[in-house]
Amino acid sequence: MDFTFLSSTMITLLQAVPMTLLLFSLSIVSGGVLALVIVAMRVSGNPILMGFAKGYIFVFRGSPLLIQMFLIFYGLAQFSFIRYSFLWPFLREPVVCAILSLALCTAGYTAEIFRGGIRAVSPKEIEAARSIGMSRLLLVRRIIAPIAFRHALPAYSTEIVLMMKSTALASLVTVWEVTGVAQRLISHTYRTMEVFLCAAIIYLVLNFIILQGMALLEYSLSRHHRAIPPALKA
Protein backbone atom coordinates (compact mmCIF):
# COMPACT_ATOMS: atom_id res chain seq x y z
CA MET A 1 0.00 0.00 0.00
CA ASP A 2 1.28 3.42 -1.00
CA PHE A 3 -0.05 5.63 1.79
CA THR A 4 1.04 8.79 0.02
CA PHE A 5 -1.09 7.83 -2.95
CA LEU A 6 -3.95 6.84 -0.63
CA SER A 7 -3.93 10.23 1.08
CA SER A 8 -3.87 12.16 -2.20
CA THR A 9 -6.64 9.94 -3.58
CA MET A 10 -8.76 10.49 -0.50
CA ILE A 11 -8.36 14.26 -0.81
CA THR A 12 -9.39 14.11 -4.48
CA LEU A 13 -12.44 11.95 -3.76
CA LEU A 14 -13.52 14.13 -0.85
CA GLN A 15 -13.80 17.05 -3.27
CA ALA A 16 -16.56 15.08 -5.04
CA VAL A 17 -18.56 14.46 -1.83
CA PRO A 18 -20.64 17.67 -2.22
CA MET A 19 -21.93 16.41 -5.58
CA THR A 20 -22.82 13.05 -4.03
CA LEU A 21 -24.64 14.81 -1.19
CA LEU A 22 -26.46 17.04 -3.69
CA LEU A 23 -27.69 14.01 -5.65
CA PHE A 24 -28.69 12.24 -2.46
CA SER A 25 -30.48 15.11 -0.70
CA LEU A 26 -32.45 16.38 -3.70
CA SER A 27 -33.51 12.90 -4.77
CA ILE A 28 -34.61 11.96 -1.23
CA VAL A 29 -36.59 15.18 -0.71
CA SER A 30 -38.28 15.24 -4.12
CA GLY A 31 -38.81 11.47 -4.05
CA GLY A 32 -40.36 11.70 -0.59
CA VAL A 33 -42.80 14.41 -1.69
CA LEU A 34 -43.76 12.38 -4.76
CA ALA A 35 -44.16 9.27 -2.59
CA LEU A 36 -46.69 11.10 -0.42
CA VAL A 37 -48.71 11.92 -3.54
CA ILE A 38 -48.49 8.32 -4.77
CA VAL A 39 -49.49 6.81 -1.42
CA ALA A 40 -52.41 9.26 -1.15
CA MET A 41 -53.61 8.04 -4.54
CA ARG A 42 -52.99 4.44 -3.48
CA VAL A 43 -55.27 4.66 -0.45
CA SER A 44 -57.78 7.13 -1.90
CA GLY A 45 -60.38 4.51 -2.85
CA ASN A 46 -60.68 5.99 -6.36
CA PRO A 47 -60.16 3.14 -8.87
CA ILE A 48 -58.42 5.37 -11.44
CA LEU A 49 -56.03 6.93 -8.94
CA MET A 50 -55.37 3.59 -7.30
CA GLY A 51 -54.68 1.99 -10.68
CA PHE A 52 -52.22 4.74 -11.62
CA ALA A 53 -50.44 4.45 -8.28
CA LYS A 54 -50.20 0.66 -8.57
CA GLY A 55 -48.86 0.96 -12.11
CA TYR A 56 -46.27 3.55 -11.08
CA ILE A 57 -45.06 1.44 -8.18
CA PHE A 58 -44.90 -1.68 -10.34
CA VAL A 59 -42.86 0.03 -13.07
CA PHE A 60 -40.31 1.74 -10.85
CA ARG A 61 -39.91 -1.17 -8.44
CA GLY A 62 -39.85 -3.77 -11.18
CA SER A 63 -37.23 -2.26 -13.49
CA PRO A 64 -33.54 -1.62 -12.74
CA LEU A 65 -32.57 1.89 -11.69
CA LEU A 66 -29.71 1.89 -14.18
CA ILE A 67 -32.10 1.33 -17.10
CA GLN A 68 -34.41 4.05 -15.80
CA MET A 69 -31.46 6.44 -15.65
CA PHE A 70 -30.38 5.60 -19.19
CA LEU A 71 -33.93 6.01 -20.50
CA ILE A 72 -34.22 9.46 -18.95
CA PHE A 73 -30.72 10.63 -19.89
CA TYR A 74 -30.60 9.24 -23.43
CA GLY A 75 -34.28 8.69 -24.19
CA LEU A 76 -35.87 12.06 -23.51
CA ALA A 77 -33.73 13.71 -26.18
CA GLN A 78 -35.43 11.52 -28.79
CA PHE A 79 -38.69 13.47 -28.46
CA SER A 80 -38.79 16.76 -30.33
CA PHE A 81 -41.53 18.25 -28.12
CA ILE A 82 -39.16 17.87 -25.17
CA ARG A 83 -36.13 19.25 -27.01
CA TYR A 84 -38.06 22.38 -27.95
CA SER A 85 -39.83 22.84 -24.62
CA PHE A 86 -38.87 25.08 -21.72
CA LEU A 87 -37.75 21.96 -19.82
CA TRP A 88 -34.95 21.08 -22.23
CA PRO A 89 -32.30 23.42 -20.72
CA PHE A 90 -32.75 21.44 -17.50
CA LEU A 91 -33.29 17.93 -18.86
CA ARG A 92 -30.16 18.06 -20.99
CA GLU A 93 -28.05 18.40 -17.84
CA PRO A 94 -26.68 15.06 -16.53
CA VAL A 95 -27.14 16.12 -12.89
CA VAL A 96 -30.83 16.90 -13.40
CA CYS A 97 -31.41 13.60 -15.19
CA ALA A 98 -29.63 11.70 -12.43
CA ILE A 99 -31.66 13.40 -9.68
CA LEU A 100 -34.88 12.84 -11.62
CA SER A 101 -34.24 9.14 -12.11
CA LEU A 102 -33.19 8.64 -8.49
CA ALA A 103 -36.24 10.53 -7.22
CA LEU A 104 -38.71 8.65 -9.43
CA CYS A 105 -37.24 5.33 -8.38
CA THR A 106 -37.17 5.98 -4.65
CA ALA A 107 -40.72 7.36 -4.77
CA GLY A 108 -42.02 3.94 -5.81
CA TYR A 109 -40.30 2.17 -2.93
CA THR A 110 -41.05 4.90 -0.39
CA ALA A 111 -44.74 4.95 -1.29
CA GLU A 112 -45.03 1.25 -0.44
CA ILE A 113 -43.09 1.76 2.79
CA PHE A 114 -45.43 4.58 3.81
CA ARG A 115 -48.48 2.53 2.83
CA GLY A 116 -47.26 -0.25 5.10
CA GLY A 117 -46.93 2.27 7.91
CA ILE A 118 -50.49 3.49 7.33
CA ARG A 119 -51.83 -0.06 7.43
CA ALA A 120 -50.08 -0.56 10.78
CA VAL A 121 -52.22 2.15 12.39
CA SER A 122 -54.78 0.54 14.68
CA PRO A 123 -58.41 1.00 13.53
CA LYS A 124 -59.35 1.53 17.16
CA GLU A 125 -57.27 4.70 17.33
CA ILE A 126 -58.94 6.01 14.18
CA GLU A 127 -62.39 5.20 15.56
CA ALA A 128 -61.54 6.91 18.85
CA ALA A 129 -60.42 10.06 17.02
CA ARG A 130 -63.58 10.10 14.92
CA SER A 131 -65.73 9.60 18.00
CA ILE A 132 -64.51 12.91 19.45
CA GLY A 133 -65.26 14.73 16.20
CA MET A 134 -61.84 15.00 14.55
CA SER A 135 -61.95 16.15 10.96
CA ARG A 136 -60.27 14.05 8.26
CA LEU A 137 -57.33 16.45 7.95
CA LEU A 138 -56.85 16.63 11.72
CA LEU A 139 -57.07 12.85 11.95
CA VAL A 140 -54.31 12.44 9.38
CA ARG A 141 -52.11 15.12 10.96
CA ARG A 142 -52.41 14.05 14.61
CA ILE A 143 -53.08 10.31 14.49
CA ILE A 144 -52.37 8.56 11.20
CA ALA A 145 -49.25 10.41 9.99
CA PRO A 146 -47.22 10.28 13.25
CA ILE A 147 -48.01 6.61 13.95
CA ALA A 148 -47.51 5.56 10.33
CA PHE A 149 -44.17 7.36 10.13
CA ARG A 150 -42.92 5.65 13.32
CA HIS A 151 -43.83 2.25 11.91
CA ALA A 152 -42.29 3.05 8.51
CA LEU A 153 -39.07 4.56 9.84
CA PRO A 154 -36.94 1.37 10.09
CA ALA A 155 -37.72 0.35 6.51
CA TYR A 156 -37.41 3.94 5.29
CA SER A 157 -33.93 4.26 6.84
CA THR A 158 -32.87 1.23 4.78
CA GLU A 159 -34.23 2.88 1.64
CA ILE A 160 -32.29 6.07 2.42
CA VAL A 161 -29.05 4.10 2.76
CA LEU A 162 -29.75 2.33 -0.53
CA MET A 163 -30.27 5.70 -2.19
CA MET A 164 -26.92 6.94 -0.94
CA LYS A 165 -25.28 3.91 -2.55
CA SER A 166 -27.39 4.32 -5.70
CA THR A 167 -25.89 7.76 -6.33
CA ALA A 168 -22.83 5.85 -7.60
CA LEU A 169 -24.84 5.01 -10.74
CA ALA A 170 -24.86 8.70 -11.68
CA SER A 171 -21.25 8.28 -12.80
CA LEU A 172 -22.56 6.31 -15.79
CA VAL A 173 -24.33 9.41 -17.10
CA THR A 174 -21.21 11.59 -16.73
CA VAL A 175 -21.94 13.04 -13.28
CA TRP A 176 -18.65 13.44 -11.42
CA GLU A 177 -19.59 12.32 -7.93
CA VAL A 178 -17.38 10.08 -5.76
CA THR A 179 -17.61 6.97 -7.95
CA GLY A 180 -17.23 8.94 -11.17
CA VAL A 181 -14.09 10.65 -9.91
CA ALA A 182 -12.79 7.28 -8.68
CA GLN A 183 -13.25 5.75 -12.13
CA ARG A 184 -11.48 8.69 -13.73
CA LEU A 185 -8.55 8.28 -11.31
CA ILE A 186 -8.34 4.58 -12.12
CA SER A 187 -8.23 5.32 -15.84
CA HIS A 188 -5.21 7.56 -15.22
CA THR A 189 -3.35 5.55 -12.57
CA TYR A 190 -4.54 1.94 -13.11
CA ARG A 191 -4.58 1.50 -9.33
CA THR A 192 -8.05 0.04 -8.81
CA MET A 193 -7.59 -1.36 -5.32
CA GLU A 194 -6.41 1.83 -3.64
CA VAL A 195 -8.90 4.13 -5.36
CA PHE A 196 -11.97 2.00 -4.71
CA LEU A 197 -10.82 1.39 -1.13
CA CYS A 198 -10.86 5.15 -0.52
CA ALA A 199 -14.27 5.44 -2.21
CA ALA A 200 -15.66 2.61 -0.08
CA ILE A 201 -14.45 4.31 3.11
CA ILE A 202 -16.20 7.53 2.10
CA TYR A 203 -19.51 5.72 1.45
CA LEU A 204 -19.18 3.82 4.74
CA VAL A 205 -18.70 7.05 6.68
CA LEU A 206 -21.63 8.76 4.94
CA ASN A 207 -23.93 5.80 5.56
CA PHE A 208 -22.79 5.59 9.19
CA ILE A 209 -23.75 9.22 9.71
CA ILE A 210 -27.13 8.63 8.04
CA LEU A 211 -27.85 5.55 10.16
CA GLN A 212 -26.90 7.34 13.36
CA GLY A 213 -29.19 10.23 12.44
CA MET A 214 -32.08 7.87 11.68
CA ALA A 215 -31.46 5.98 14.92
CA LEU A 216 -31.64 9.23 16.89
CA LEU A 217 -34.85 10.16 15.11
CA GLU A 218 -36.37 6.76 15.83
CA TYR A 219 -35.29 7.04 19.48
CA SER A 220 -36.88 10.47 19.87
CA LEU A 221 -40.15 9.30 18.28
CA SER A 222 -40.48 6.20 20.46
CA ARG A 223 -40.10 7.70 23.92
CA HIS A 224 -43.51 6.36 24.93
CA HIS A 225 -42.28 2.80 24.32
CA ARG A 226 -39.36 3.05 26.72
CA ALA A 227 -39.71 1.59 30.20
CA ILE A 228 -40.75 3.98 32.96
CA PRO A 229 -38.21 4.07 35.83
CA PRO A 230 -39.52 2.38 39.02
CA ALA A 231 -39.08 5.62 40.98
CA LEU A 232 -41.55 7.38 38.68
CA LYS A 233 -44.05 4.53 38.91
CA ALA A 234 -44.13 4.90 42.67
Coordinates of C-alpha atoms in Angstrom, one line a residue:
M1 CA 0.0 0.0 0.0
D2 CA 1.3 3.4 -1.0
F3 CA 0.0 5.6 1.8
T4 CA 1.0 8.8 0.0
F5 CA -1.1 7.8 -3.0
L6 CA -4.0 6.8 -0.6
S7 CA -3.9 10.2 1.1
S8 CA -3.9 12.2 -2.2
T9 CA -6.6 9.9 -3.6
M10 CA -8.8 10.5 -0.5
I11 CA -8.4 14.3 -0.8
T12 CA -9.4 14.1 -4.5
L13 CA -12.4 12.0 -3.8
L14 CA -13.5 14.1 -0.8
Q15 CA -13.8 17.0 -3.3
A16 CA -16.6 15.1 -5.0
V17 CA -18.6 14.5 -1.8
P18 CA -20.6 17.7 -2.2
M19 CA -21.9 16.4 -5.6
T20 CA -22.8 13.1 -4.0
L21 CA -24.6 14.8 -1.2
L22 CA -26.5 17.0 -3.7
L23 CA -27.7 14.0 -5.6
F24 CA -28.7 12.2 -2.5
S25 CA -30.5 15.1 -0.7
L26 CA -32.4 16.4 -3.7
S27 CA -33.5 12.9 -4.8
I28 CA -34.6 12.0 -1.2
V29 CA -36.6 15.2 -0.7
S30 CA -38.3 15.2 -4.1
G31 CA -38.8 11.5 -4.1
G32 CA -40.4 11.7 -0.6
V33 CA -42.8 14.4 -1.7
L34 CA -43.8 12.4 -4.8
A35 CA -44.2 9.3 -2.6
L36 CA -46.7 11.1 -0.4
V37 CA -48.7 11.9 -3.5
I38 CA -48.5 8.3 -4.8
V39 CA -49.5 6.8 -1.4
A40 CA -52.4 9.3 -1.1
M41 CA -53.6 8.0 -4.5
R42 CA -53.0 4.4 -3.5
V43 CA -55.3 4.7 -0.4
S44 CA -57.8 7.1 -1.9
G45 CA -60.4 4.5 -2.8
N46 CA -60.7 6.0 -6.4
P47 CA -60.2 3.1 -8.9
I48 CA -58.4 5.4 -11.4
L49 CA -56.0 6.9 -8.9
M50 CA -55.4 3.6 -7.3
G51 CA -54.7 2.0 -10.7
F52 CA -52.2 4.7 -11.6
A53 CA -50.4 4.5 -8.3
K54 CA -50.2 0.7 -8.6
G55 CA -48.9 1.0 -12.1
Y56 CA -46.3 3.5 -11.1
I57 CA -45.1 1.4 -8.2
F58 CA -44.9 -1.7 -10.3
V59 CA -42.9 0.0 -13.1
F60 CA -40.3 1.7 -10.9
R61 CA -39.9 -1.2 -8.4
G62 CA -39.9 -3.8 -11.2
S63 CA -37.2 -2.3 -13.5
P64 CA -33.5 -1.6 -12.7
L65 CA -32.6 1.9 -11.7
L66 CA -29.7 1.9 -14.2
I67 CA -32.1 1.3 -17.1
Q68 CA -34.4 4.0 -15.8
M69 CA -31.5 6.4 -15.7
F70 CA -30.4 5.6 -19.2
L71 CA -33.9 6.0 -20.5
I72 CA -34.2 9.5 -18.9
F73 CA -30.7 10.6 -19.9
Y74 CA -30.6 9.2 -23.4
G75 CA -34.3 8.7 -24.2
L76 CA -35.9 12.1 -23.5
A77 CA -33.7 13.7 -26.2
Q78 CA -35.4 11.5 -28.8
F79 CA -38.7 13.5 -28.5
S80 CA -38.8 16.8 -30.3
F81 CA -41.5 18.2 -28.1
I82 CA -39.2 17.9 -25.2
R83 CA -36.1 19.3 -27.0
Y84 CA -38.1 22.4 -28.0
S85 CA -39.8 22.8 -24.6
F86 CA -38.9 25.1 -21.7
L87 CA -37.8 22.0 -19.8
W88 CA -34.9 21.1 -22.2
P89 CA -32.3 23.4 -20.7
F90 CA -32.8 21.4 -17.5
L91 CA -33.3 17.9 -18.9
R92 CA -30.2 18.1 -21.0
E93 CA -28.0 18.4 -17.8
P94 CA -26.7 15.1 -16.5
V95 CA -27.1 16.1 -12.9
V96 CA -30.8 16.9 -13.4
C97 CA -31.4 13.6 -15.2
A98 CA -29.6 11.7 -12.4
I99 CA -31.7 13.4 -9.7
L100 CA -34.9 12.8 -11.6
S101 CA -34.2 9.1 -12.1
L102 CA -33.2 8.6 -8.5
A103 CA -36.2 10.5 -7.2
L104 CA -38.7 8.6 -9.4
C105 CA -37.2 5.3 -8.4
T106 CA -37.2 6.0 -4.6
A107 CA -40.7 7.4 -4.8
G108 CA -42.0 3.9 -5.8
Y109 CA -40.3 2.2 -2.9
T110 CA -41.0 4.9 -0.4
A111 CA -44.7 4.9 -1.3
E112 CA -45.0 1.3 -0.4
I113 CA -43.1 1.8 2.8
F114 CA -45.4 4.6 3.8
R115 CA -48.5 2.5 2.8
G116 CA -47.3 -0.3 5.1
G117 CA -46.9 2.3 7.9
I118 CA -50.5 3.5 7.3
R119 CA -51.8 -0.1 7.4
A120 CA -50.1 -0.6 10.8
V121 CA -52.2 2.2 12.4
S122 CA -54.8 0.5 14.7
P123 CA -58.4 1.0 13.5
K124 CA -59.4 1.5 17.2
E125 CA -57.3 4.7 17.3
I126 CA -58.9 6.0 14.2
E127 CA -62.4 5.2 15.6
A128 CA -61.5 6.9 18.8
A129 CA -60.4 10.1 17.0
R130 CA -63.6 10.1 14.9
S131 CA -65.7 9.6 18.0
I132 CA -64.5 12.9 19.4
G133 CA -65.3 14.7 16.2
M134 CA -61.8 15.0 14.5
S135 CA -61.9 16.1 11.0
R136 CA -60.3 14.0 8.3
L137 CA -57.3 16.5 8.0
L138 CA -56.8 16.6 11.7
L139 CA -57.1 12.8 11.9
V140 CA -54.3 12.4 9.4
R141 CA -52.1 15.1 11.0
R142 CA -52.4 14.0 14.6
I143 CA -53.1 10.3 14.5
I144 CA -52.4 8.6 11.2
A145 CA -49.3 10.4 10.0
P146 CA -47.2 10.3 13.3
I147 CA -48.0 6.6 13.9
A148 CA -47.5 5.6 10.3
F149 CA -44.2 7.4 10.1
R150 CA -42.9 5.7 13.3
H151 CA -43.8 2.3 11.9
A152 CA -42.3 3.0 8.5
L153 CA -39.1 4.6 9.8
P154 CA -36.9 1.4 10.1
A155 CA -37.7 0.4 6.5
Y156 CA -37.4 3.9 5.3
S157 CA -33.9 4.3 6.8
T158 CA -32.9 1.2 4.8
E159 CA -34.2 2.9 1.6
I160 CA -32.3 6.1 2.4
V161 CA -29.0 4.1 2.8
L162 CA -29.8 2.3 -0.5
M163 CA -30.3 5.7 -2.2
M164 CA -26.9 6.9 -0.9
K165 CA -25.3 3.9 -2.6
S166 CA -27.4 4.3 -5.7
T167 CA -25.9 7.8 -6.3
A168 CA -22.8 5.8 -7.6
L169 CA -24.8 5.0 -10.7
A170 CA -24.9 8.7 -11.7
S171 CA -21.3 8.3 -12.8
L172 CA -22.6 6.3 -15.8
V173 CA -24.3 9.4 -17.1
T174 CA -21.2 11.6 -16.7
V175 CA -21.9 13.0 -13.3
W176 CA -18.7 13.4 -11.4
E177 CA -19.6 12.3 -7.9
V178 CA -17.4 10.1 -5.8
T179 CA -17.6 7.0 -7.9
G180 CA -17.2 8.9 -11.2
V181 CA -14.1 10.7 -9.9
A182 CA -12.8 7.3 -8.7
Q183 CA -13.2 5.8 -12.1
R184 CA -11.5 8.7 -13.7
L185 CA -8.6 8.3 -11.3
I186 CA -8.3 4.6 -12.1
S187 CA -8.2 5.3 -15.8
H188 CA -5.2 7.6 -15.2
T189 CA -3.4 5.5 -12.6
Y190 CA -4.5 1.9 -13.1
R191 CA -4.6 1.5 -9.3
T192 CA -8.1 0.0 -8.8
M193 CA -7.6 -1.4 -5.3
E194 CA -6.4 1.8 -3.6
V195 CA -8.9 4.1 -5.4
F196 CA -12.0 2.0 -4.7
L197 CA -10.8 1.4 -1.1
C198 CA -10.9 5.1 -0.5
A199 CA -14.3 5.4 -2.2
A200 CA -15.7 2.6 -0.1
I201 CA -14.5 4.3 3.1
I202 CA -16.2 7.5 2.1
Y203 CA -19.5 5.7 1.4
L204 CA -19.2 3.8 4.7
V205 CA -18.7 7.0 6.7
L206 CA -21.6 8.8 4.9
N207 CA -23.9 5.8 5.6
F208 CA -22.8 5.6 9.2
I209 CA -23.7 9.2 9.7
I210 CA -27.1 8.6 8.0
L211 CA -27.8 5.5 10.2
Q212 CA -26.9 7.3 13.4
G213 CA -29.2 10.2 12.4
M214 CA -32.1 7.9 11.7
A215 CA -31.5 6.0 14.9
L216 CA -31.6 9.2 16.9
L217 CA -34.8 10.2 15.1
E218 CA -36.4 6.8 15.8
Y219 CA -35.3 7.0 19.5
S220 CA -36.9 10.5 19.9
L221 CA -40.2 9.3 18.3
S222 CA -40.5 6.2 20.5
R223 CA -40.1 7.7 23.9
H224 CA -43.5 6.4 24.9
H225 CA -42.3 2.8 24.3
R226 CA -39.4 3.0 26.7
A227 CA -39.7 1.6 30.2
I228 CA -40.8 4.0 33.0
P229 CA -38.2 4.1 35.8
P230 CA -39.5 2.4 39.0
A231 CA -39.1 5.6 41.0
L232 CA -41.6 7.4 38.7
K233 CA -44.0 4.5 38.9
A234 CA -44.1 4.9 42.7

